[in-house]
Coordinates of C-alpha atoms and ligand atoms in Angstrom, one line a residue:
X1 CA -97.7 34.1 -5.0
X2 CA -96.9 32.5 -1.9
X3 CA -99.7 33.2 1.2
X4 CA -99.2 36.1 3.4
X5 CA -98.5 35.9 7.1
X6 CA -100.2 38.0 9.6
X7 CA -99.3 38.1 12.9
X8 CA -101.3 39.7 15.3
X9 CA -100.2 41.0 19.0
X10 CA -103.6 41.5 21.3
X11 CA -102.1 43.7 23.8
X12 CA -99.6 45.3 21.3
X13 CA -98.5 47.8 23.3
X14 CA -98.2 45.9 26.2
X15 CA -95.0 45.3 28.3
X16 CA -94.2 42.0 27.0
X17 CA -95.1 42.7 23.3
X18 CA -92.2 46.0 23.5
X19 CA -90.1 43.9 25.4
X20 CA -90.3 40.1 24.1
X21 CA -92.3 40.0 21.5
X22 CA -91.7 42.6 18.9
X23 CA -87.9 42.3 19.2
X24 CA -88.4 38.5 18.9
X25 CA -89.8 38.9 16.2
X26 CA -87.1 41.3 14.6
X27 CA -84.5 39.0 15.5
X28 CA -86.0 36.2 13.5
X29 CA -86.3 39.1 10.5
X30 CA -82.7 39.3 10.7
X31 CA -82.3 35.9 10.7
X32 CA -84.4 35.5 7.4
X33 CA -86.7 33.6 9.7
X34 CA -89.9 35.5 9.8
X35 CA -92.0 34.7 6.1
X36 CA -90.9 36.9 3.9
X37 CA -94.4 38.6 3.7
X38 CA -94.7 38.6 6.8
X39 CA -97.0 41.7 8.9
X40 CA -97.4 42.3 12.3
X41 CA -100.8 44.0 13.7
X42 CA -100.6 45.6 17.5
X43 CA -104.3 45.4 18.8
X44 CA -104.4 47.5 21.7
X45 CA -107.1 49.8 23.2
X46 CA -104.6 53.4 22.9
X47 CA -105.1 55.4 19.6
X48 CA -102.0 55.1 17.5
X49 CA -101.1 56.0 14.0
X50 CA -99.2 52.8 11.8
X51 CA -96.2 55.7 12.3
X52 CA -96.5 56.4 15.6
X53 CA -96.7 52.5 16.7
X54 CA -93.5 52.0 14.6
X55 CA -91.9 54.7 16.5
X56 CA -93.2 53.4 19.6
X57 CA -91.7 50.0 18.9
X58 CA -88.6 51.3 17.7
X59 CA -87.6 52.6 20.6
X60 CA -88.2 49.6 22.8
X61 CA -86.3 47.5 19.9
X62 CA -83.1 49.3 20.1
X63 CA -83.4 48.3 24.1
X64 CA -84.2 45.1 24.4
X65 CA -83.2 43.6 20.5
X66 CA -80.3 40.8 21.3
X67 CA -78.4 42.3 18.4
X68 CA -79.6 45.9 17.4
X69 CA -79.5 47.2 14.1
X70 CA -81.1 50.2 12.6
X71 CA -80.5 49.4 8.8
X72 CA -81.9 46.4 9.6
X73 CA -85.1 47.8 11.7
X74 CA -85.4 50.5 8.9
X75 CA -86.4 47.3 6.6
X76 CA -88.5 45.7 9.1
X77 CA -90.3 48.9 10.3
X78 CA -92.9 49.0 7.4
X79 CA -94.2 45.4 8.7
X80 CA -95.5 46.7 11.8
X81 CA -99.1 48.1 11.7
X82 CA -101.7 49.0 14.2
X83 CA -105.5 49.1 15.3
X84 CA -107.1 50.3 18.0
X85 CA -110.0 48.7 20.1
X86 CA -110.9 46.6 23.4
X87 CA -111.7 42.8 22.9
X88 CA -115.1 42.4 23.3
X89 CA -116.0 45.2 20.0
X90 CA -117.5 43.9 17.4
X91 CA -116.4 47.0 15.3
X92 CA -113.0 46.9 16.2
X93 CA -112.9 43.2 15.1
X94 CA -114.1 43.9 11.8
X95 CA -111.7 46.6 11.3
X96 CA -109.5 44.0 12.5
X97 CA -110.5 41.8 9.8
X98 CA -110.2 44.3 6.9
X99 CA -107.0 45.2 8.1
X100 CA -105.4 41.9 7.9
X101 CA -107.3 41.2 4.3
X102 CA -105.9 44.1 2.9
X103 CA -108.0 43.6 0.0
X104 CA -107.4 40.3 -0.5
X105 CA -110.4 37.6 -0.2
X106 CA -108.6 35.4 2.1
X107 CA -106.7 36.3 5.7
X108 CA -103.9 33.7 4.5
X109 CA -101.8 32.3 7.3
X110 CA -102.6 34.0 10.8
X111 CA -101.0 34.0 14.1
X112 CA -103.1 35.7 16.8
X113 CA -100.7 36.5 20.3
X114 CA -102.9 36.8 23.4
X115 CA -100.4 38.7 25.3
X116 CA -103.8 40.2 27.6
X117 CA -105.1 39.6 30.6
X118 CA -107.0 36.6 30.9
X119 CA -109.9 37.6 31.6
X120 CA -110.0 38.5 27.6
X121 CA -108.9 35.1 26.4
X122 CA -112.5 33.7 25.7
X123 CA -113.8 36.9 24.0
X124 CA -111.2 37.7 21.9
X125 CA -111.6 33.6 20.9
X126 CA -115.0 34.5 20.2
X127 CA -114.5 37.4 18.4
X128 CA -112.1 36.1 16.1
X129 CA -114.4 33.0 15.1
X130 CA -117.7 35.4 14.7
X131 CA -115.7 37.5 12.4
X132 CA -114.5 34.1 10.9
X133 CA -110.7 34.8 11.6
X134 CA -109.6 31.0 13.1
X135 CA -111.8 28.9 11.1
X136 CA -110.3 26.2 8.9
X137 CA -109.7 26.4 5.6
X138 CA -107.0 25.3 3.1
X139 CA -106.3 29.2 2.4
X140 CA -103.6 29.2 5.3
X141 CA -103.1 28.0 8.7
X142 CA -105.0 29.9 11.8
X143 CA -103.5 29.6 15.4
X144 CA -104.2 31.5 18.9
X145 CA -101.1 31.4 21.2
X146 CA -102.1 32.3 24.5
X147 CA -99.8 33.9 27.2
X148 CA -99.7 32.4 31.0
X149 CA -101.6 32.3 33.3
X150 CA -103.8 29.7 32.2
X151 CA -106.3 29.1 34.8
X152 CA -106.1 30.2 38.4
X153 CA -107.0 26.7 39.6
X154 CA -108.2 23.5 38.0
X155 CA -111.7 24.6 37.7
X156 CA -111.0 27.5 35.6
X157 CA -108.1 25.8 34.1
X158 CA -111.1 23.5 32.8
X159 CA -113.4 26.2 31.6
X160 CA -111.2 27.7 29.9
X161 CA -110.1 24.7 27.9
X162 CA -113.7 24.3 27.3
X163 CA -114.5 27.8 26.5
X164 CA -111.7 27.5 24.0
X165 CA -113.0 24.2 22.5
X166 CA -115.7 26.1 21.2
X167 CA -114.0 28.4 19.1
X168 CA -111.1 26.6 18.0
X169 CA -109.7 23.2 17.9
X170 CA -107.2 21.9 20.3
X171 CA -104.3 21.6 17.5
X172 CA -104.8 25.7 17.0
X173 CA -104.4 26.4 20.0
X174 CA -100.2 26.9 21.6
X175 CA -100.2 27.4 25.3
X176 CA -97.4 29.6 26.3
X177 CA -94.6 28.3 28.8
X178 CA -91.5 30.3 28.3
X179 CA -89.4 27.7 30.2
X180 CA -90.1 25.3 27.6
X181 CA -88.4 27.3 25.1
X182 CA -85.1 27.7 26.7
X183 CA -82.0 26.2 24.7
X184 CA -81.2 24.3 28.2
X185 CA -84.3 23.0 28.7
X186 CA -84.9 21.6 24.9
X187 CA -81.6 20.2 25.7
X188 CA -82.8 17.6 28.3
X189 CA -84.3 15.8 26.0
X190 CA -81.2 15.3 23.7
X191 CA -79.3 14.6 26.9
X192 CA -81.7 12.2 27.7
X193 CA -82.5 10.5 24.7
X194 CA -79.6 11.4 22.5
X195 CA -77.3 9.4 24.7
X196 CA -76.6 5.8 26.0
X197 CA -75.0 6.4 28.6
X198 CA -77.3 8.2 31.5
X199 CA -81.0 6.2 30.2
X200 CA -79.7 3.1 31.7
X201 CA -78.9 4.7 35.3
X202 CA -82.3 7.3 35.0
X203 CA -84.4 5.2 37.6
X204 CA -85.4 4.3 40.5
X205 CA -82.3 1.7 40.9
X206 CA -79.8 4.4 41.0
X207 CA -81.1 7.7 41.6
X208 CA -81.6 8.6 45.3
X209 CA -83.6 11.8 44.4
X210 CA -83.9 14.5 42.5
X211 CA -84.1 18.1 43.1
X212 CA -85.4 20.9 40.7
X213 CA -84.4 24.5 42.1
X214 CA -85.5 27.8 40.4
X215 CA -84.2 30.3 42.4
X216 CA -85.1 34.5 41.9
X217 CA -82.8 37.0 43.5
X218 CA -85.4 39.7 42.2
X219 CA -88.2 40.5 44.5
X220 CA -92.2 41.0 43.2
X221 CA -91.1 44.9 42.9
X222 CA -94.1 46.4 41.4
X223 CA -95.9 43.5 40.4
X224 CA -97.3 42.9 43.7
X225 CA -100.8 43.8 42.4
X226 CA -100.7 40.4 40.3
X227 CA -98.0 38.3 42.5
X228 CA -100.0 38.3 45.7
X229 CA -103.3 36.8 44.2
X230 CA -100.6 33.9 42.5
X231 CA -98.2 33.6 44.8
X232 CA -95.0 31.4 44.2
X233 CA -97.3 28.0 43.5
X234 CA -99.2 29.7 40.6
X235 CA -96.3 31.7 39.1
X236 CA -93.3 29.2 38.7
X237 CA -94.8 26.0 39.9
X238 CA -97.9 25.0 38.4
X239 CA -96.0 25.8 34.7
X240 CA -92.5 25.8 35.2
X241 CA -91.6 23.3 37.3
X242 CA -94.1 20.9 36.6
X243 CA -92.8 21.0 33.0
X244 CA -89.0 20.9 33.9
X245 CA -90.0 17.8 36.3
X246 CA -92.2 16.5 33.9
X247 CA -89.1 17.0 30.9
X248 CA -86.5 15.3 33.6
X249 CA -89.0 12.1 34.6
X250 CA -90.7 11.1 31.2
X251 CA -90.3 8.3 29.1
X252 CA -88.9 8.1 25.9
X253 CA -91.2 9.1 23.5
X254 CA -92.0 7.6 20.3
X255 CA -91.4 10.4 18.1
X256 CA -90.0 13.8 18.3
X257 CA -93.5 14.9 17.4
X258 CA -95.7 17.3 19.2
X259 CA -98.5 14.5 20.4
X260 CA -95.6 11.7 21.2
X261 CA -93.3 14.4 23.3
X262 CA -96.7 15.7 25.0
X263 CA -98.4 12.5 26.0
X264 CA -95.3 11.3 27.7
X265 CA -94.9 14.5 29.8
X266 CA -99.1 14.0 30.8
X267 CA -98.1 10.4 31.8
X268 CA -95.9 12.1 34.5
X269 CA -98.3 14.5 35.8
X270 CA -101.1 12.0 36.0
X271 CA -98.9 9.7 38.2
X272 CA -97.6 12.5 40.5
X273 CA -98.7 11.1 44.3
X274 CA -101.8 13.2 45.1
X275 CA -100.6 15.5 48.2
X276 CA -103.6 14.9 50.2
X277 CA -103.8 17.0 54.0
X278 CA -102.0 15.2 56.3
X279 CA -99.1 15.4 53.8
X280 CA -98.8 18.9 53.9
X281 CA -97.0 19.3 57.4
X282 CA -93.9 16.9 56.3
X283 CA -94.0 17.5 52.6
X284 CA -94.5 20.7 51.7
X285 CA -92.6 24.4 52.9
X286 CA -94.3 27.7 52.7
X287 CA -92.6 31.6 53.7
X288 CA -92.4 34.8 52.6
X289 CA -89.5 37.1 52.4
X290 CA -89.0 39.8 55.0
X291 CA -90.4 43.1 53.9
X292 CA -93.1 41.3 51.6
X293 CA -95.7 42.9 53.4
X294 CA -94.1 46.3 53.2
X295 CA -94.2 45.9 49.6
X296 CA -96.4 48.3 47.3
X297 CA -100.1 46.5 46.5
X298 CA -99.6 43.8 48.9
X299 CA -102.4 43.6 51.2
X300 CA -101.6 43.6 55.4
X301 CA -101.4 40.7 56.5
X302 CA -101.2 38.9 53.1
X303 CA -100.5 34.8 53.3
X304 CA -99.4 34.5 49.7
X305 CA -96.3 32.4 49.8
X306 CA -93.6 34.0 47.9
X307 CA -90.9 30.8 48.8
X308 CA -92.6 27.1 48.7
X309 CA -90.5 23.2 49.0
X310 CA -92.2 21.2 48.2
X311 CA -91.6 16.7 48.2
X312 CA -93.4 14.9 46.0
X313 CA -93.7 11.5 44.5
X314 CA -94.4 9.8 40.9
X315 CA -96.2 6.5 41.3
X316 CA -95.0 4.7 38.3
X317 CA -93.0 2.0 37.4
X318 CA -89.0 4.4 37.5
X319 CA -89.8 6.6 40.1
X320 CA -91.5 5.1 42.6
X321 CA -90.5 6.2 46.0
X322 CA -87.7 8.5 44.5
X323 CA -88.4 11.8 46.0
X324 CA -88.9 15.2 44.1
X325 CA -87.6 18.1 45.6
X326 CA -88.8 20.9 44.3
X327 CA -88.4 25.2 45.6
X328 CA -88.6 28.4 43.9
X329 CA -88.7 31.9 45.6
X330 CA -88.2 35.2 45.4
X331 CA -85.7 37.7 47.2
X332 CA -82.9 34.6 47.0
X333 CA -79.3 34.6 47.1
X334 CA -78.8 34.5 43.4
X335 CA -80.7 33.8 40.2
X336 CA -80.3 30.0 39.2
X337 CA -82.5 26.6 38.0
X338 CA -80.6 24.0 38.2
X339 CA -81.8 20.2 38.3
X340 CA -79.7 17.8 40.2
X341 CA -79.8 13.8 40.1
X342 CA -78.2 12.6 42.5
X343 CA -77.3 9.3 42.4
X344 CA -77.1 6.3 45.2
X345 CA -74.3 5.2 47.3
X346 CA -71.9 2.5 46.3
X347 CA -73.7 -0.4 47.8
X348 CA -70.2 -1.2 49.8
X349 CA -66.9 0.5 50.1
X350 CA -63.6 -1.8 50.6
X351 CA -61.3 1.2 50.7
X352 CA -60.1 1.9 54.4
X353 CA -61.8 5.2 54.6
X354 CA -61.1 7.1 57.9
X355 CA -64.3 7.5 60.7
X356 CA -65.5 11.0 59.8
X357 CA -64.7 10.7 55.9
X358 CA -68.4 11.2 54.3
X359 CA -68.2 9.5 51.0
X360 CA -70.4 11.7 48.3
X361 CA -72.1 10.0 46.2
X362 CA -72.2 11.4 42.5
X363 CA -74.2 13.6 41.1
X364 CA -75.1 15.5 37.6
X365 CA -76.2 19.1 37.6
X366 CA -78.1 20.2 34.9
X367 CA -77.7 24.2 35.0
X368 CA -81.0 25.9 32.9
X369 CA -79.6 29.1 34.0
X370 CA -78.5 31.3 34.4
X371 CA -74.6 29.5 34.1
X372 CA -75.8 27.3 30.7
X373 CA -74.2 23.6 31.3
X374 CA -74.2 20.0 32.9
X375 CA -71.9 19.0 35.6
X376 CA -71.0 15.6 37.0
X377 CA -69.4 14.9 40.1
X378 CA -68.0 11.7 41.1
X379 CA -64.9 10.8 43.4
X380 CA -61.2 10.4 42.4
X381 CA -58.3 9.2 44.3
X382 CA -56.0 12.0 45.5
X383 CA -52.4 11.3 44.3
X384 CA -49.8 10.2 46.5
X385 CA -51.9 8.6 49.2
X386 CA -52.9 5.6 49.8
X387 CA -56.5 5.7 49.2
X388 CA -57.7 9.1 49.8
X389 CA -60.5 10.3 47.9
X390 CA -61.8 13.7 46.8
X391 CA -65.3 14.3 45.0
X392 CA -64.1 15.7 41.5
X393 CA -66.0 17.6 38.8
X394 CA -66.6 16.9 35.0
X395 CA -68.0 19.8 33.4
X396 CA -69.6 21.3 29.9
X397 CA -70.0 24.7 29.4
X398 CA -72.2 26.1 27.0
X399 CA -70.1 29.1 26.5
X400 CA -66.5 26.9 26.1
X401 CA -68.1 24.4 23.9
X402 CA -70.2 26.9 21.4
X403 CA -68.5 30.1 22.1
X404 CA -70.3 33.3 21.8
X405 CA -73.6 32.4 20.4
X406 CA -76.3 34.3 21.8
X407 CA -78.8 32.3 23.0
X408 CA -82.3 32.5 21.3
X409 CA -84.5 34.8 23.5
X410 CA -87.2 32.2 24.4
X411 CA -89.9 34.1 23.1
X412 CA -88.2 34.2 19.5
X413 CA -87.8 30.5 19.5
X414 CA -91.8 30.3 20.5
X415 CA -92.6 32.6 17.9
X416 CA -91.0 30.7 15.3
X417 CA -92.3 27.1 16.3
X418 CA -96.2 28.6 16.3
X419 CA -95.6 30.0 12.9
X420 CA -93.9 26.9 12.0
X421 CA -96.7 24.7 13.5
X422 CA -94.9 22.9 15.8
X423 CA -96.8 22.6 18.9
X424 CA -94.1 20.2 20.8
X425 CA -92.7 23.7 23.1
X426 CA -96.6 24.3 24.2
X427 CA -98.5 22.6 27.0
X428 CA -101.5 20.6 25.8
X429 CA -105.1 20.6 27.3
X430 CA -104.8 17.5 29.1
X431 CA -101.1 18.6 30.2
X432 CA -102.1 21.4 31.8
X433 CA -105.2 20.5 33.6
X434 CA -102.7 17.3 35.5
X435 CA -100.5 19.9 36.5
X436 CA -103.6 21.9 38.0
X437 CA -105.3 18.8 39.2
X438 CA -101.6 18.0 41.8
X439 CA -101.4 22.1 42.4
X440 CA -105.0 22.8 43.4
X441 CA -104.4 20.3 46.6
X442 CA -101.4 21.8 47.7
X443 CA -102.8 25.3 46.9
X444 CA -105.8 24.8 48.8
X445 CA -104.6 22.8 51.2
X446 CA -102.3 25.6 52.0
X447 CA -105.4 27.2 52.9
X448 CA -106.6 24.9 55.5
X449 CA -105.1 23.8 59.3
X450 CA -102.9 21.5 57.6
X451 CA -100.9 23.9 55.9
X452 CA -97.4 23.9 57.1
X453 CA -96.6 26.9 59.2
X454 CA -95.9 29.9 57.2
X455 CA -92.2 31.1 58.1
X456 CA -90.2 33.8 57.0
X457 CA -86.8 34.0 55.6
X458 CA -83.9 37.1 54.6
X459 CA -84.0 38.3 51.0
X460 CA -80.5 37.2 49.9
X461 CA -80.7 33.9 51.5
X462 CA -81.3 30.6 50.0
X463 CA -84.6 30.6 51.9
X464 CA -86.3 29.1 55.1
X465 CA -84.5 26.9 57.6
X466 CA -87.9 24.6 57.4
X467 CA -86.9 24.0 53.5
X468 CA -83.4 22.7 54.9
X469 CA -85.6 21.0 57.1
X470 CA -87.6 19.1 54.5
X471 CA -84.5 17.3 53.4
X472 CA -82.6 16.8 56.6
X473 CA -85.6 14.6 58.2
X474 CA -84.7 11.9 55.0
X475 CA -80.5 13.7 55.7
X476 CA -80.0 14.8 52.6
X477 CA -78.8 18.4 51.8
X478 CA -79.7 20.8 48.9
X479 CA -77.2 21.0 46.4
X480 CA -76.0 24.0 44.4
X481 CA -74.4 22.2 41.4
X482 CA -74.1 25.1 38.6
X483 CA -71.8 28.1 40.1
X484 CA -69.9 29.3 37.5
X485 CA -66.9 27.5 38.4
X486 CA -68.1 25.1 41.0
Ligands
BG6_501 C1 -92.6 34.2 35.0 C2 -93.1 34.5 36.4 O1 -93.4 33.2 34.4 O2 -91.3 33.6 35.1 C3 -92.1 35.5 37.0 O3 -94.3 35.2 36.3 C4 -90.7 35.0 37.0 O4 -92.5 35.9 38.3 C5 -90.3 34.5 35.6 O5 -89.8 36.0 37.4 C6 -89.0 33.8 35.6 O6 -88.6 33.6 34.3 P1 -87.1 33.4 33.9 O7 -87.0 33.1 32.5 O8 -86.4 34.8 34.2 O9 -86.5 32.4 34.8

C-alpha cells in the first residue's frame, strides 16, 4: 500500500482555488503527475455537498483548465471532496481531521493550501497542530503552503514567521511567489549558470546597469478594496521583483538544492543599499494612473501609489555602484517583464564614426512575459559602406525553439514542487523578511516629506515623465527589449 495524499484547499471555493488551483491540479492528473491516491478537500465556510462542490469545480475547470477534457475530469471528479467551516472552529477541524483519515489511523502525506486571507494564516496553523495535523512523523510528509501576502511590513512579516515557528518548522512551511514558478524565470538560472559564456561578463566590469520592468496594462478593476491598502510597493515589489532581482544578481550557488539556491538569493537582499530619506527625492518615482481615484473602493484622496521607479544599489563585491532600475504599474501600455543588462561602452572606438552617430552599446533582454525569450543586441557593420554600423539583434524564442508546448500554469508547477518537497520555488524566512527590511524604508518613507512628489500619468502610457526622469539625470533610457519582433 503506498501512503495516501491529501491535499487540502483552505478557501476552497475561493477565486484562486476555481481558477488556479483546482485546474492545476487537474492538469497534473492528466499528466500522471498528481499521486495516484491522491484527494483533494475544499475547506471553505459555504455549505456544500462532495456533489455539489464537484459540480462547482467542474464548471470553473472547463474554463480555466490549459487543456480541457471531460473524460478526463469524469476520472478526476471523485477526488475532490468538501467540508464546511471558518478557521478558527475547533469542530470543524476535527471533522476536518476525520475526513482526511477516512478511517485510517494515520493522515499519510498532507498538503494544506492557505489560499485565505491572512489574517487566518496563524489560526488555521494552530488549528491544524492542536488537532495534530502537521506534526512530524514518519507516517507521511506534512506541509502548509501559504498564499501572498506575507506580511504588510517587516514587523508583521516578523510575527508571522514567528507565529508560524510555533506550529510548524521552517522546512514545512512553502511561501508562495508565483513569479518564481514561471518557466522564464526558472530559466535564469540555467542561463546563468548553465553557460560559460555571460558569467564572465555578469559584473560590475561590464554591465552599466540593469533594469527589471514588470509592466500591467490591466488596471486594479474591482480589486480596489485590497490594492489601495498595498499599493504597487506591496503587490509586485516586495515579492516579485525583489525575487526576479534577487534571481538576476546572485551568486552561483553550491547546489541546485533548496537551502544553496535560497541563501544566495538572501545574500542579495541583505546587501541591497538601505534607501534612507534623503534618497528618496532622486532615487525613487511614485504616481498613480488617471482615474485611480474614480475607481470603485478607492478612498478620495487616496496616496496609494499604483506606478513606483525605483534605483537602487547592491553593496557587494559584483555589483557595487551598478544601478538597479526597477518599475511596475498598472494601467500601462502593454503587459510585459522584461529584464535588461545592458552592457558598457567599448572603452574606445577607432572607426571614423560621423558627429551625431550614438554608438549603442549591447544589451541582452531577458523577456518573462508575456513574449517568452532572450534577446541580444550588439552592432554589425552595414554592407557596402565603409564603416557604418547598425545595432543588430540575436534572438531565441520560446515558441520557435520548443514549438507549441503550453507552458506550465505556475500554480501547477508550485503544486507539484510542495508535493514533491522541493522548497527551492518558495521564499524562505530569512528571504522574505530582507526583502521587507529594504521595502519598509521606501514604503514608509513614502509616507514622510521626503517622499518624491506623487505624479500622475495616462493609463496606456509607459508611465510618469519623473520615471524617464530617474534615468535621464545618469542619461540613460528605458529599454523595451522583448516586443514580439523587436
Ligand atoms: C499578483 C498581484 O501577485 O501578481 C497582481 O497581486 C498582479 O496585482 C499579478 O496583477 C501579476 O501576475 P502576472 O503573473 O500576471 O504577471
Amino acid at each position: 500500500m503506498t501512503t495516501p495524499t491529501t491535499i487540502v484547499i483552505f478557501g476552497g471555493s475561493g477565486d484562486l482555488a476555481r481558477r488556479k488551483l483546482v485546474p492545476g491540479l487537474f492538469s497534473l492528473y492528466q499528466k500522471g503527475r498528481l499521486p495516484e491516491n491522491a484527494r483533494i478537500v475544499g475547506y471553505s465556510r459555504s455549505e456544500m455537498t462532495h456533489t455539489a462542490y464537484q459540480e462547482f469545480m467542474r464548471g470553473y475547470a472547463e474554463q480555466f483548465a490549459k487543456t480541457w477534457n471531460a473524460a478526463q475530469w469524469a476520472e478526476f471528479e471523485p477526488k475532490l471532496s468538501y467540508v464546511s467551516g471558518v478557521f478558527d472552529d475547533d469542530a470543524a477541524f476535527s471533522r476536518l481531521k476525520t475526513h482526511v483519515l477516512d478511517g485510517d489511523d494515520n493522515l499519510g502525506d498532507c498538503l494544506y493550501y492557505m489560499s485565505i486571507a491572512p489574517r487566518f494564516f496563524t489560526s488555521v496553523a494552530q488549528q491544524l497542530h492542536e488537532h495534530g495535523m502537521v506534526q512530524k512523523s514518519d507516517a507521511g510528509f506534512k506541509r502548509v503552503i501559504v498564499e501572498k501576502p506575507f506580511g504588510h511590513d517587516l514587523a508583521s512579516a516578523q510575527q508571522l514567521n514567528r507565529d508560524l515557528h510555533s506550529y510548524l518548522d521552517e522546512d514545512q512551511i512553502y511561501r508562495i511567489d508565483h513569479y518564481l514558478a514561471k518557466e522564464t524565470v526558472q530559466n535564469l538560472m540555467v542561463f546563468r549558470f548553465a553557460n560559460t559564456i555571460f558569467e564572465p561578463l555578469w559584473n560590475r566590469n561590464f554591465i552599466d546597469h540593469v533594469q527589471i520592468t514588470a509592466a500591467e496594462s490591466v488596471d486594479v478593476g474591482s480589486r480596489a478594496g485590497y490594492y489601495d491598502s498595498a499599493g504597487v510597493l506591496r503587490d509586485m515589489f516586495q515579492n516579485h521583483l525583489m525575487q526576479l532581482l534577487a534571481l538576476t544578481a546572485m551568486e552561483p550557488p553550491a547546489s541546485f538544492s533548496a537551502d544553496a539556491v535560497r541563501n544566495e538569493k538572501a545574500k542579495v537582499l541583505q546587501s541591497l543599499r538601505p534607501m534612507i530619506p534623503s534618497r528618496l527625492g532622486t532615487q525613487t518615482v511614485r504616481a498613480q494612473y488617471e482615474g485611480y481615484l474614480d475607481a470603485d473602493g478607492v478612498p478620495a484622496g487616496s496616496q496609494t501609489p499604483t506606478y513606483a521607479a525605483l534605483k537602487v544599489y547592491i553593496d557587494n563585491w559584483r555589483w557595487k555602484d551598478v544601478p538597479f532600475y526597477l518599475r511596475s504599474g498598472k494601467a500601462l501600455k502593454t503587459k510585459a517583464t522584461e529584464i535588461i543588462i545592458q552592457f558598457k561602452k567599448p572603452p574606445h572606438m577607432m572607426f571614423p564614426l560621423s558627429k551625431d552617430y550614438v554608438i549603442s552599446s549591447n544589451f541582452l533582454a531577458i523577456c518573462i512575459q508575456p513574449h517568452e525569450g532572450i534577446h541580444l543586441r550588439f552592432e554589425a557593420k552595414v554592407p557596402d559602406t565603409d564603416s557604418d554600423m547598425e545595432s543588430v539583434l540575436m534572438d531565441f524564442h520560446y515558441s520557435d525553439e520548443f514549438g507549441e508546448i503550453i507552458m506550465p500554469q505556475a500554480y501547477e508547477k508550485l503544486l507539484l514542487e510542495a508535493l514533491e518537497g522541493d522548497a527551492t520555488l518558495f521564499t524562505r524566512s530569512d528571504g522574505i523578511e530582507a526583502a521587507w527590511t529594504f521595502m519598509d524604508d521606501v514604503i514608509k518613507g513614502f509616507e514622510t516629506d521626503y517622499a518624491p512628489r506623487m505624479t500622475s500619468y495616462k493609463p496606456g502610457s509607459w508611465g510618469p515623465d519623473a520615471a524617464d526622469e530617474l534615468l535621464g539625470r545618469s542619461r540613460r533610457k528605458w529599454r523595451h527589449g522583448c516586443a514580439e519582433h523587436e
